[in-house]
Tab-separated table of C-alpha atoms in Angstrom:
chain	number	residue	atom	x	y	z
A	1	UNK	CA	8.009	-7.542	1.055
A	2	UNK	CA	8.039	-4.219	2.927
A	3	UNK	CA	6.901	-2.816	6.286
A	4	UNK	CA	5.339	0.487	5.268
A	5	UNK	CA	7.879	2.435	7.325
A	6	UNK	CA	9.316	4.993	4.896
A	7	UNK	CA	13.101	5.205	5.172
A	8	UNK	CA	13.734	8.362	3.205
A	9	UNK	CA	12.118	10.749	0.736
A	10	UNK	CA	13.888	10.762	-2.624
A	11	UNK	CA	13.705	13.200	-5.527
A	12	UNK	CA	12.927	12.314	-9.143
A	13	UNK	CA	15.832	13.437	-11.322
A	14	UNK	CA	14.547	11.908	-14.577
A	15	UNK	CA	11.414	10.280	-15.959
A	16	UNK	CA	11.969	8.848	-19.430
A	17	UNK	CA	8.892	7.706	-21.331
A	18	UNK	CA	11.100	5.812	-23.794
A	19	UNK	CA	14.418	4.716	-22.340
A	20	UNK	CA	16.299	2.606	-24.890
A	21	UNK	CA	19.384	2.091	-22.746
A	22	UNK	CA	20.124	-1.346	-21.342
A	23	UNK	CA	18.955	-0.227	-17.901
A	24	UNK	CA	15.803	1.329	-19.358
A	25	UNK	CA	14.800	-1.806	-21.226
A	26	UNK	CA	13.100	0.054	-24.057
A	27	UNK	CA	10.272	1.349	-21.861
A	28	UNK	CA	9.567	3.935	-19.196
A	29	UNK	CA	12.245	4.496	-16.561
A	30	UNK	CA	12.478	6.531	-13.392
A	31	UNK	CA	15.695	7.837	-11.841
A	32	UNK	CA	15.666	8.918	-8.204
A	33	UNK	CA	18.365	10.810	-6.359
A	34	UNK	CA	18.996	12.166	-2.865
A	35	UNK	CA	18.881	8.707	-1.289
A	36	UNK	CA	22.510	7.746	-0.715
A	37	UNK	CA	21.851	6.401	2.784
A	38	UNK	CA	19.728	3.513	1.477
A	39	UNK	CA	22.028	2.617	-1.432
A	40	UNK	CA	25.077	1.476	0.500
A	41	UNK	CA	23.902	-2.145	0.337
A	42	UNK	CA	22.101	-1.938	-3.028
A	43	UNK	CA	22.461	-4.559	-5.773
A	44	UNK	CA	21.176	-4.793	-9.308
A	45	UNK	CA	17.844	-6.599	-9.259
A	46	UNK	CA	16.959	-5.526	-5.727
A	47	UNK	CA	13.335	-4.672	-4.981
A	48	UNK	CA	12.602	-1.182	-3.708
A	49	UNK	CA	9.334	0.514	-2.830
A	50	UNK	CA	8.736	3.810	-4.629
A	51	UNK	CA	5.549	5.473	-3.371
A	52	UNK	CA	4.382	2.031	-2.311
A	53	UNK	CA	5.108	0.393	-5.661
A	54	UNK	CA	7.522	-2.532	-5.720
A	55	UNK	CA	10.068	-1.880	-8.485
A	56	UNK	CA	13.405	-3.398	-9.525
A	57	UNK	CA	16.708	-1.531	-9.447
A	58	UNK	CA	18.237	-1.682	-12.929
A	59	UNK	CA	21.098	0.761	-12.374
A	60	UNK	CA	22.550	2.607	-9.403
A	61	UNK	CA	25.394	4.794	-8.199
A	62	UNK	CA	26.295	5.882	-4.667
A	63	UNK	CA	23.753	8.711	-4.955
A	64	UNK	CA	20.906	7.612	-7.236
A	65	UNK	CA	19.183	4.625	-8.822
A	66	UNK	CA	17.047	3.771	-11.817
A	67	UNK	CA	13.976	1.531	-12.067
A	68	UNK	CA	11.870	0.385	-14.994
A	69	UNK	CA	8.137	1.117	-14.885
A	70	UNK	CA	5.765	-1.168	-16.790
A	71	UNK	CA	2.601	0.028	-18.587
A	72	UNK	CA	0.485	-1.819	-15.989
A	73	UNK	CA	2.252	0.030	-13.186
A	74	UNK	CA	1.674	3.368	-14.906
A	75	UNK	CA	-2.036	2.542	-15.224
A	76	UNK	CA	-2.507	1.380	-11.635
A	77	UNK	CA	-0.344	3.893	-9.734
A	78	UNK	CA	0.430	7.589	-9.517
A	79	UNK	CA	4.003	7.125	-10.788
A	80	UNK	CA	2.984	8.344	-14.233
A	81	UNK	CA	2.050	11.704	-12.694
A	82	UNK	CA	5.568	12.277	-11.395
A	83	UNK	CA	7.832	14.903	-12.931
A	84	UNK	CA	11.378	16.072	-12.417
A	85	UNK	CA	11.904	17.190	-8.791
A	86	UNK	CA	8.842	15.301	-7.540
A	87	UNK	CA	9.338	13.711	-4.143
A	88	UNK	CA	8.737	9.996	-3.511
A	89	UNK	CA	8.667	7.722	-0.484
A	90	UNK	CA	11.378	5.051	-0.501
A	91	UNK	CA	11.806	1.814	1.429
A	92	UNK	CA	14.135	-1.116	0.860
A	93	UNK	CA	12.761	-4.639	0.945
A	94	UNK	CA	12.802	-6.275	4.373
A	95	UNK	CA	15.758	-8.346	5.506
A	96	UNK	CA	16.097	-10.970	8.231
A	97	UNK	CA	17.054	-8.224	10.702
A	98	UNK	CA	14.311	-5.726	9.799
A	99	UNK	CA	12.000	-4.701	12.635
A	100	UNK	CA	8.341	-5.029	11.626
A	101	UNK	CA	7.284	-1.549	12.714
A	102	UNK	CA	4.363	-1.259	10.294
A	103	UNK	CA	2.589	-4.210	8.684
A	104	UNK	CA	3.158	-6.674	5.841
A	105	UNK	CA	3.219	-4.667	2.602
A	106	UNK	CA	3.653	-6.282	-0.817
A	107	UNK	CA	4.189	-3.162	-2.889
A	108	UNK	CA	1.280	-4.154	-5.147
A	109	UNK	CA	-0.928	-1.079	-5.514
A	110	UNK	CA	-4.654	-1.877	-5.570
A	111	UNK	CA	-5.977	1.505	-6.664
A	112	UNK	CA	-5.476	5.259	-6.436
A	113	UNK	CA	-7.407	7.378	-3.952
A	114	UNK	CA	-8.082	11.099	-4.233
A	115	UNK	CA	-7.679	13.333	-1.212
A	116	UNK	CA	-11.110	14.822	-0.498
A	117	UNK	CA	-10.019	17.070	2.348
A	118	UNK	CA	-7.191	17.835	4.748
A	119	UNK	CA	-8.330	19.007	8.178
A	120	UNK	CA	-5.997	20.222	10.956
A	121	UNK	CA	-6.563	18.656	14.374
A	122	UNK	CA	-4.143	20.173	16.844
A	123	UNK	CA	-0.684	19.520	15.392
A	124	UNK	CA	-2.012	16.566	13.350
A	125	UNK	CA	-3.718	16.446	9.945
A	126	UNK	CA	-6.754	14.331	9.088
A	127	UNK	CA	-6.888	13.177	5.469
A	128	UNK	CA	-10.169	11.989	3.948
A	129	UNK	CA	-9.653	9.778	0.890
A	130	UNK	CA	-11.989	8.413	-1.773
A	131	UNK	CA	-10.742	5.390	-3.762
A	132	UNK	CA	-11.095	5.200	-7.519
A	133	UNK	CA	-12.110	1.554	-7.132
A	134	UNK	CA	-14.797	1.354	-4.430
A	135	UNK	CA	-14.396	-2.439	-4.184
A	136	UNK	CA	-11.347	-1.954	-1.935
A	137	UNK	CA	-13.570	-0.475	0.771
A	138	UNK	CA	-14.537	-3.960	1.962
A	139	UNK	CA	-10.938	-4.405	3.121
A	140	UNK	CA	-10.833	-1.025	4.881
A	141	UNK	CA	-11.859	-1.182	8.552
A	142	UNK	CA	-11.613	1.294	11.396
A	143	UNK	CA	-8.337	0.878	13.323
A	144	UNK	CA	-7.043	-1.400	10.576
A	145	UNK	CA	-4.022	-0.845	8.346
A	146	UNK	CA	-3.803	0.758	4.935
A	147	UNK	CA	-0.714	1.620	2.885
A	148	UNK	CA	-0.777	5.083	1.307
A	149	UNK	CA	2.096	5.959	-1.041
A	150	UNK	CA	4.041	3.210	0.719
A	151	UNK	CA	3.417	4.457	4.262
A	152	UNK	CA	1.671	2.179	6.762
A	153	UNK	CA	-1.123	4.182	8.387
A	154	UNK	CA	-4.003	3.475	10.755
A	155	UNK	CA	-7.558	4.055	9.557
A	156	UNK	CA	-9.455	6.325	11.950
A	157	UNK	CA	-12.882	6.391	10.308
A	158	UNK	CA	-14.721	4.710	7.423
A	159	UNK	CA	-17.950	5.570	5.608
A	160	UNK	CA	-18.880	2.705	3.267
A	161	UNK	CA	-22.030	4.432	2.029
A	162	UNK	CA	-20.254	7.635	1.014
A	163	UNK	CA	-17.178	5.685	-0.065
A	164	UNK	CA	-14.352	7.251	1.936
A	165	UNK	CA	-12.011	6.669	4.849
A	166	UNK	CA	-9.785	8.862	6.988
A	167	UNK	CA	-6.269	8.645	8.372
A	168	UNK	CA	-4.415	11.005	10.682
A	169	UNK	CA	-0.794	12.105	10.289
A	170	UNK	CA	1.024	13.324	13.387
A	171	UNK	CA	3.541	16.133	12.931
A	172	UNK	CA	6.505	13.721	12.901
A	173	UNK	CA	4.982	11.685	10.055
A	174	UNK	CA	3.985	14.773	8.079
A	175	UNK	CA	7.669	15.642	7.692
A	176	UNK	CA	8.743	12.132	6.675
A	177	UNK	CA	6.231	11.050	4.026
A	178	UNK	CA	5.208	12.753	0.796
A	179	UNK	CA	1.532	12.703	1.721
A	180	UNK	CA	2.217	15.349	4.358
A	181	UNK	CA	2.748	17.849	1.549
A	182	UNK	CA	-0.259	16.837	-0.540
A	183	UNK	CA	-3.593	18.629	-0.638
A	184	UNK	CA	-7.154	18.246	-1.852
A	185	UNK	CA	-7.398	16.554	-5.255
A	186	UNK	CA	-3.993	14.855	-5.103
A	187	UNK	CA	-3.734	11.156	-5.924
A	188	UNK	CA	-2.379	8.603	-3.456
A	189	UNK	CA	-1.363	4.978	-4.124
A	190	UNK	CA	-3.411	2.532	-2.042
A	191	UNK	CA	-2.596	-1.013	-0.973
A	192	UNK	CA	-5.091	-2.598	1.395
A	193	UNK	CA	-4.080	-5.080	4.086
A	194	UNK	CA	-3.474	-8.440	2.382
A	195	UNK	CA	-4.754	-10.339	5.448
A	196	UNK	CA	-8.291	-9.194	4.645
A	197	UNK	CA	-8.031	-10.673	1.156
A	198	UNK	CA	-6.900	-14.053	2.475
A	199	UNK	CA	-9.672	-14.126	5.066
A	200	UNK	CA	-12.266	-13.235	2.433
A	201	UNK	CA	-11.059	-16.000	0.148
A	202	UNK	CA	-11.099	-18.542	2.989
A	203	UNK	CA	-14.629	-17.562	3.991
A	204	UNK	CA	-15.787	-17.914	0.397
A	205	UNK	CA	-14.094	-21.306	0.132
A	206	UNK	CA	-15.724	-22.442	3.374
A	207	UNK	CA	-19.261	-21.659	2.199
A	208	UNK	CA	-18.591	-23.044	-1.272
A	209	UNK	CA	-17.424	-26.231	0.451
A	210	UNK	CA	-20.645	-26.396	2.463
A	211	UNK	CA	-22.704	-26.056	-0.694
A	212	UNK	CA	-20.696	-28.814	-2.347
A	213	UNK	CA	-20.845	-31.083	0.723
A	214	UNK	CA	-17.098	-30.783	1.492
A	215	UNK	CA	-17.299	-29.315	4.997
A	216	UNK	CA	-14.456	-31.538	6.249
A	217	UNK	CA	-11.949	-30.437	3.631
A	218	UNK	CA	-9.925	-27.264	3.185
A	219	UNK	CA	-6.819	-25.588	4.533
A	220	UNK	CA	-5.993	-24.557	8.091
A	221	UNK	CA	-7.332	-21.013	7.724
A	222	UNK	CA	-10.493	-22.251	6.021
A	223	UNK	CA	-11.132	-24.728	8.854
A	224	UNK	CA	-10.500	-22.006	11.424
A	225	UNK	CA	-13.054	-19.766	9.727
A	226	UNK	CA	-15.475	-22.681	9.665
A	227	UNK	CA	-15.143	-23.227	13.422
A	228	UNK	CA	-15.670	-19.526	14.132
A	229	UNK	CA	-18.799	-19.441	11.970
A	230	UNK	CA	-20.208	-22.562	13.625
A	231	UNK	CA	-19.490	-21.243	17.141
A	232	UNK	CA	-21.218	-17.965	16.331
A	233	UNK	CA	-24.260	-19.740	14.887
A	234	UNK	CA	-24.487	-22.020	17.935
A	235	UNK	CA	-24.412	-19.028	20.316
A	236	UNK	CA	-27.205	-17.345	18.415
A	237	UNK	CA	-29.322	-20.513	18.553
């Protein structure tokens, strides 16, 4: 679990398509350097977010670390587009003492979005993004959260018909996340807010229960959704 608050930007020092070492596991591996300040408490097997993708540390030194990258991860994320000297957002998994400055982030990328435009607005930049998988748009709401390359950002505008949303990066954020240096056509990893998925599933379960005559059953969230729906229907009547 992560917060979406990027701790540091690291630099790719190696990307091996076929790493047959014990730490490479006979598949693709990624080595990232320039991140000593987040490795002081590192352990083998730790989870770490790399551009919003939850990966496992398989080897590390005081200055760099290696992670294995599965074929599924390469298909679903922009990690396969990285090259030597590429920059990546990094965040360690949360601990009991971590402040929740962003939102709950799993590190499970849902899709990739392309940057349609970057528009200056004072000292800020507005990014318009179009997802490869339009289905994620139902979880994207104005003033809600979205994770882009591992950074928790607030959605400022959504157009479901055209299939895009916008976020704004203030000058401070531009300097501390990789997206600040990206332009039109670049790909960005997207993870939508997991709360929306749970609510959607509970709503579906509620109506399926009604159809099956099980209105009194279900979990706490499902019952809560049921009460809200009933209250709204009663007000309209």
